[in-house]
Amino acid sequence: MNLLFATTNAGKMKEVRALLASAGIKLYYLKDMDIAVAAPEETGATFEENALLKAHYYHNFYRMPVIADDAGLVVPALNGEPGVYSARYAGVGANDAQNNQKLLQTIKARKLDRPEAYFKAVVALVTEGEEHLFEGTCHGRICNEPRGGNGFGYDPLFELVEKSCTFAEMDINLKNSVSHRGKAFASLAGYLKKIV
Ligand code: IMP
């Protein structure tokens, strides 16, 4: 089965190719396509809406099975912030350091101490006439200061309590085995193995 992963991120593509290797899938990503199309705006209010919106958009354009993912960090004590705004929490175009700083400032202003948080990832699969959603979550806490040099995004602030380390202190294999994204794609791989 040919499957298009709606991403331009080579790092993500490599990770997901490995996760789907055993599922009998030939995986393509947007840079493999002969004709390029502008990315859709992620206007959804939830991760599910954004993942579906992207998968349908590219499926309508390329007419082949498509997967698209959306993920982010949720802090329940902050009413779910940063949530779907994770990539642009400190403003459109903000970098990881600015987003992390905004999160720490917000937590401090609300006088919270190491609040509980979770990462959530949703993968949408859209084929002719069908759509399916797969999700994964990973629960932990937000630390008082960044720790570790690996990973990206909020990794230095997200502590997996049972391992006493942040995502940024883990190697990529350990992170994939416990992460929201790893779980969501493992669930997709299980489904694909059944239908391919
Ligand atoms: P995306 O939908 O996977 O591109 O994720 C959107 C944003 O959520 C990223 O820009 C990060 O800020 C945050 N995020 C998602 N997954 C992770 C993760 O595994 N570690 C750290 N931050 C993440």
mmCIF file with all atom_site columns, N, CA, C and O in Angstrom, residues 3-4 12-13 17 24 35 38 42 46 49 72 83-84 87 95 107 118 124 127 136 151 156 162 168 178 189 191-192:
data_model
loop_
_atom_site.group_PDB
_atom_site.id
_atom_site.type_symbol
_atom_site.label_atom_id
_atom_site.label_alt_id
_atom_site.label_comp_id
_atom_site.label_asym_id
_atom_site.label_entity_id
_atom_site.label_seq_id
_atom_site.pdbx_PDB_ins_code
_atom_site.Cartn_x
_atom_site.Cartn_y
_atom_site.Cartn_z
_atom_site.occupancy
_atom_site.B_iso_or_equiv
_atom_site.pdbx_formal_charge
_atom_site.auth_seq_id
_atom_site.auth_comp_id
_atom_site.auth_asym_id
_atom_site.auth_atom_id
_atom_site.pdbx_PDB_model_num
ATOM 1   N N  . LEU A 1 3   ? 1.335   5.163  0.802  1.00 0.00 ? 3   LEU A N  1
ATOM 2   C CA . LEU A 1 3   ? 0.747   6.073  1.788  1.00 0.00 ? 3   LEU A CA 1
ATOM 3   C C  . LEU A 1 3   ? 1.555   7.366  1.792  1.00 0.00 ? 3   LEU A C  1
ATOM 4   O O  . LEU A 1 3   ? 2.787   7.332  1.842  1.00 0.00 ? 3   LEU A O  1
ATOM 5   N N  . LEU A 1 4   ? 0.844   8.493  1.732  1.00 0.00 ? 4   LEU A N  1
ATOM 6   C CA . LEU A 1 4   ? 1.532   9.789  1.779  1.00 0.00 ? 4   LEU A CA 1
ATOM 7   C C  . LEU A 1 4   ? 1.471   10.341 3.200  1.00 0.00 ? 4   LEU A C  1
ATOM 8   O O  . LEU A 1 4   ? 0.373   10.461 3.764  1.00 0.00 ? 4   LEU A O  1
ATOM 9   N N  . LYS A 1 12  ? 10.868  13.900 11.141 1.00 0.00 ? 12  LYS A N  1
ATOM 10  C CA . LYS A 1 12  ? 9.627   13.189 11.459 1.00 0.00 ? 12  LYS A CA 1
ATOM 11  C C  . LYS A 1 12  ? 9.419   12.025 10.498 1.00 0.00 ? 12  LYS A C  1
ATOM 12  O O  . LYS A 1 12  ? 9.028   10.931 10.887 1.00 0.00 ? 12  LYS A O  1
ATOM 13  N N  . MET A 1 13  ? 9.708   12.283 9.221  1.00 0.00 ? 13  MET A N  1
ATOM 14  C CA . MET A 1 13  ? 9.529   11.262 8.193  1.00 0.00 ? 13  MET A CA 1
ATOM 15  C C  . MET A 1 13  ? 10.381  10.034 8.512  1.00 0.00 ? 13  MET A C  1
ATOM 16  O O  . MET A 1 13  ? 9.916   8.892  8.428  1.00 0.00 ? 13  MET A O  1
ATOM 17  N N  . ARG A 1 17  ? 8.872   6.456  9.263  1.00 0.00 ? 17  ARG A N  1
ATOM 18  C CA . ARG A 1 17  ? 9.204   5.353  8.348  1.00 0.00 ? 17  ARG A CA 1
ATOM 19  C C  . ARG A 1 17  ? 9.639   4.142  9.182  1.00 0.00 ? 17  ARG A C  1
ATOM 20  O O  . ARG A 1 17  ? 9.237   3.015  8.908  1.00 0.00 ? 17  ARG A O  1
ATOM 21  N N  . GLY A 1 24  ? 4.244   -3.157 6.042  1.00 0.00 ? 24  GLY A N  1
ATOM 22  C CA . GLY A 1 24  ? 4.061   -3.403 4.612  1.00 0.00 ? 24  GLY A CA 1
ATOM 23  C C  . GLY A 1 24  ? 3.601   -2.168 3.846  1.00 0.00 ? 24  GLY A C  1
ATOM 24  O O  . GLY A 1 24  ? 2.802   -2.259 2.915  1.00 0.00 ? 24  GLY A O  1
ATOM 25  N N  . ILE A 1 35  ? 4.160   17.403 -7.892 1.00 0.00 ? 35  ILE A N  1
ATOM 26  C CA . ILE A 1 35  ? 3.509   18.723 -7.870 1.00 0.00 ? 35  ILE A CA 1
ATOM 27  C C  . ILE A 1 35  ? 3.347   19.144 -6.419 1.00 0.00 ? 35  ILE A C  1
ATOM 28  O O  . ILE A 1 35  ? 2.819   18.374 -5.602 1.00 0.00 ? 35  ILE A O  1
ATOM 29  N N  . ALA A 1 38  ? 0.377   24.421 -1.647 1.00 0.00 ? 38  ALA A N  1
ATOM 30  C CA . ALA A 1 38  ? 0.591   25.198 -0.415 1.00 0.00 ? 38  ALA A CA 1
ATOM 31  C C  . ALA A 1 38  ? -0.063  24.488 0.762  1.00 0.00 ? 38  ALA A C  1
ATOM 32  O O  . ALA A 1 38  ? -1.121  23.867 0.609  1.00 0.00 ? 38  ALA A O  1
ATOM 33  N N  . GLU A 1 42  ? -3.927  25.654 9.738  1.00 0.00 ? 42  GLU A N  1
ATOM 34  C CA . GLU A 1 42  ? -4.411  24.749 10.797 1.00 0.00 ? 42  GLU A CA 1
ATOM 35  C C  . GLU A 1 42  ? -5.364  25.519 11.700 1.00 0.00 ? 42  GLU A C  1
ATOM 36  O O  . GLU A 1 42  ? -4.997  26.056 12.722 1.00 0.00 ? 42  GLU A O  1
ATOM 37  N N  . THR A 1 46  ? -9.163  21.613 17.853 1.00 0.00 ? 46  THR A N  1
ATOM 38  C CA . THR A 1 46  ? -8.625  20.428 18.541 1.00 0.00 ? 46  THR A CA 1
ATOM 39  C C  . THR A 1 46  ? -7.553  19.789 17.659 1.00 0.00 ? 46  THR A C  1
ATOM 40  O O  . THR A 1 46  ? -7.475  20.054 16.450 1.00 0.00 ? 46  THR A O  1
ATOM 41  N N  . GLU A 1 49  ? -9.284  17.822 14.891 1.00 0.00 ? 49  GLU A N  1
ATOM 42  C CA . GLU A 1 49  ? -9.744  18.623 13.751 1.00 0.00 ? 49  GLU A CA 1
ATOM 43  C C  . GLU A 1 49  ? -8.582  18.989 12.828 1.00 0.00 ? 49  GLU A C  1
ATOM 44  O O  . GLU A 1 49  ? -8.704  18.932 11.612 1.00 0.00 ? 49  GLU A O  1
ATOM 45  N N  . GLY A 1 72  ? 0.682   18.365 20.546 1.00 0.00 ? 72  GLY A N  1
ATOM 46  C CA . GLY A 1 72  ? 1.007   19.523 21.368 1.00 0.00 ? 72  GLY A CA 1
ATOM 47  C C  . GLY A 1 72  ? 0.989   19.177 22.837 1.00 0.00 ? 72  GLY A C  1
ATOM 48  O O  . GLY A 1 72  ? 0.720   18.035 23.221 1.00 0.00 ? 72  GLY A O  1
ATOM 49  N N  . GLY A 1 83  ? -1.843  23.728 24.239 1.00 0.00 ? 83  GLY A N  1
ATOM 50  C CA . GLY A 1 83  ? -2.786  23.018 23.370 1.00 0.00 ? 83  GLY A CA 1
ATOM 51  C C  . GLY A 1 83  ? -2.479  23.138 21.884 1.00 0.00 ? 83  GLY A C  1
ATOM 52  O O  . GLY A 1 83  ? -1.320  22.972 21.490 1.00 0.00 ? 83  GLY A O  1
ATOM 53  N N  . VAL A 1 84  ? -3.530  23.432 21.097 1.00 0.00 ? 84  VAL A N  1
ATOM 54  C CA . VAL A 1 84  ? -3.310  23.496 19.643 1.00 0.00 ? 84  VAL A CA 1
ATOM 55  C C  . VAL A 1 84  ? -2.426  24.695 19.257 1.00 0.00 ? 84  VAL A C  1
ATOM 56  O O  . VAL A 1 84  ? -1.984  24.791 18.117 1.00 0.00 ? 84  VAL A O  1
ATOM 57  N N  . ALA A 1 87  ? 2.862   25.339 18.988 1.00 0.00 ? 87  ALA A N  1
ATOM 58  C CA . ALA A 1 87  ? 3.971   25.801 18.136 1.00 0.00 ? 87  ALA A CA 1
ATOM 59  C C  . ALA A 1 87  ? 4.080   27.322 18.128 1.00 0.00 ? 87  ALA A C  1
ATOM 60  O O  . ALA A 1 87  ? 5.138   27.870 17.817 1.00 0.00 ? 87  ALA A O  1
ATOM 61  N N  . ASN A 1 95  ? 10.096  30.899 18.528 1.00 0.00 ? 95  ASN A N  1
ATOM 62  C CA . ASN A 1 95  ? 10.921  29.691 18.536 1.00 0.00 ? 95  ASN A CA 1
ATOM 63  C C  . ASN A 1 95  ? 10.693  28.909 19.832 1.00 0.00 ? 95  ASN A C  1
ATOM 64  O O  . ASN A 1 95  ? 9.953   29.346 20.721 1.00 0.00 ? 95  ASN A O  1
ATOM 65  N N  . ILE A 1 107 ? 3.153   29.909 34.218 1.00 0.00 ? 107 ILE A N  1
ATOM 66  C CA . ILE A 1 107 ? 3.034   29.037 35.399 1.00 0.00 ? 107 ILE A CA 1
ATOM 67  C C  . ILE A 1 107 ? 3.375   29.824 36.669 1.00 0.00 ? 107 ILE A C  1
ATOM 68  O O  . ILE A 1 107 ? 2.694   29.724 37.691 1.00 0.00 ? 107 ILE A O  1
ATOM 69  N N  . TYR A 1 118 ? 0.361   16.923 29.885 1.00 0.00 ? 118 TYR A N  1
ATOM 70  C CA . TYR A 1 118 ? 0.529   15.777 28.996 1.00 0.00 ? 118 TYR A CA 1
ATOM 71  C C  . TYR A 1 118 ? 0.711   16.226 27.553 1.00 0.00 ? 118 TYR A C  1
ATOM 72  O O  . TYR A 1 118 ? 0.229   17.290 27.162 1.00 0.00 ? 118 TYR A O  1
ATOM 73  N N  . ALA A 1 124 ? -4.380  11.216 11.672 1.00 0.00 ? 124 ALA A N  1
ATOM 74  C CA . ALA A 1 124 ? -5.571  10.949 10.862 1.00 0.00 ? 124 ALA A CA 1
ATOM 75  C C  . ALA A 1 124 ? -5.149  10.197 9.611  1.00 0.00 ? 124 ALA A C  1
ATOM 76  O O  . ALA A 1 124 ? -4.161  10.551 8.969  1.00 0.00 ? 124 ALA A O  1
ATOM 77  N N  . THR A 1 127 ? -8.529  7.673  3.449  1.00 0.00 ? 127 THR A N  1
ATOM 78  C CA . THR A 1 127 ? -8.468  6.929  2.193  1.00 0.00 ? 127 THR A CA 1
ATOM 79  C C  . THR A 1 127 ? -9.778  7.220  1.449  1.00 0.00 ? 127 THR A C  1
ATOM 80  O O  . THR A 1 127 ? -10.629 7.948  1.990  1.00 0.00 ? 127 THR A O  1
ATOM 81  N N  . GLY A 1 136 ? -2.259  9.121  20.885 1.00 0.00 ? 136 GLY A N  1
ATOM 82  C CA . GLY A 1 136 ? -1.371  8.696  21.956 1.00 0.00 ? 136 GLY A CA 1
ATOM 83  C C  . GLY A 1 136 ? -1.168  9.846  22.916 1.00 0.00 ? 136 GLY A C  1
ATOM 84  O O  . GLY A 1 136 ? -1.169  11.019 22.508 1.00 0.00 ? 136 GLY A O  1
ATOM 85  N N  . GLY A 1 151 ? 16.177  16.532 21.724 1.00 0.00 ? 151 GLY A N  1
ATOM 86  C CA . GLY A 1 151 ? 14.773  16.770 21.372 1.00 0.00 ? 151 GLY A CA 1
ATOM 87  C C  . GLY A 1 151 ? 14.494  18.161 20.833 1.00 0.00 ? 151 GLY A C  1
ATOM 88  O O  . GLY A 1 151 ? 15.370  18.841 20.311 1.00 0.00 ? 151 GLY A O  1
ATOM 89  N N  . PRO A 1 156 ? 12.660  20.076 27.061 1.00 0.00 ? 156 PRO A N  1
ATOM 90  C CA . PRO A 1 156 ? 13.468  20.347 28.271 1.00 0.00 ? 156 PRO A CA 1
ATOM 91  C C  . PRO A 1 156 ? 12.623  20.642 29.515 1.00 0.00 ? 156 PRO A C  1
ATOM 92  O O  . PRO A 1 156 ? 13.133  20.580 30.631 1.00 0.00 ? 156 PRO A O  1
ATOM 93  N N  . GLU A 1 162 ? 8.037   8.987  36.310 1.00 0.00 ? 162 GLU A N  1
ATOM 94  C CA . GLU A 1 162 ? 8.546   7.651  36.662 1.00 0.00 ? 162 GLU A CA 1
ATOM 95  C C  . GLU A 1 162 ? 9.987   7.431  36.232 1.00 0.00 ? 162 GLU A C  1
ATOM 96  O O  . GLU A 1 162 ? 10.677  6.573  36.759 1.00 0.00 ? 162 GLU A O  1
ATOM 97  N N  . ALA A 1 168 ? 14.062  15.871 27.101 1.00 0.00 ? 168 ALA A N  1
ATOM 98  C CA . ALA A 1 168 ? 15.328  16.338 26.528 1.00 0.00 ? 168 ALA A CA 1
ATOM 99  C C  . ALA A 1 168 ? 16.536  15.630 27.139 1.00 0.00 ? 168 ALA A C  1
ATOM 100 O O  . ALA A 1 168 ? 17.647  15.761 26.639 1.00 0.00 ? 168 ALA A O  1
ATOM 101 N N  . VAL A 1 178 ? 8.035   5.803  24.765 1.00 0.00 ? 178 VAL A N  1
ATOM 102 C CA . VAL A 1 178 ? 7.053   6.265  25.759 1.00 0.00 ? 178 VAL A CA 1
ATOM 103 C C  . VAL A 1 178 ? 6.217   7.446  25.268 1.00 0.00 ? 178 VAL A C  1
ATOM 104 O O  . VAL A 1 178 ? 5.240   7.818  25.913 1.00 0.00 ? 178 VAL A O  1
ATOM 105 N N  . ALA A 1 189 ? 0.123   1.705  13.026 1.00 0.00 ? 189 ALA A N  1
ATOM 106 C CA . ALA A 1 189 ? 0.836   0.555  12.437 1.00 0.00 ? 189 ALA A CA 1
ATOM 107 C C  . ALA A 1 189 ? 0.057   -0.732 12.688 1.00 0.00 ? 189 ALA A C  1
ATOM 108 O O  . ALA A 1 189 ? -0.070  -1.575 11.795 1.00 0.00 ? 189 ALA A O  1
ATOM 109 N N  . TYR A 1 191 ? -3.153  -1.045 13.019 1.00 0.00 ? 191 TYR A N  1
ATOM 110 C CA . TYR A 1 191 ? -4.323  -1.040 12.127 1.00 0.00 ? 191 TYR A CA 1
ATOM 111 C C  . TYR A 1 191 ? -3.906  -1.388 10.691 1.00 0.00 ? 191 TYR A C  1
ATOM 112 O O  . TYR A 1 191 ? -4.538  -2.215 10.033 1.00 0.00 ? 191 TYR A O  1
ATOM 113 N N  . LEU A 1 192 ? -2.815  -0.768 10.221 1.00 0.00 ? 192 LEU A N  1
ATOM 114 C CA . LEU A 1 192 ? -2.386  -1.004 8.833  1.00 0.00 ? 192 LEU A CA 1
ATOM 115 C C  . LEU A 1 192 ? -2.006  -2.457 8.605  1.00 0.00 ? 192 LEU A C  1
ATOM 116 O O  . LEU A 1 192 ? -2.295  -3.036 7.556  1.00 0.00 ? 192 LEU A O  1
#
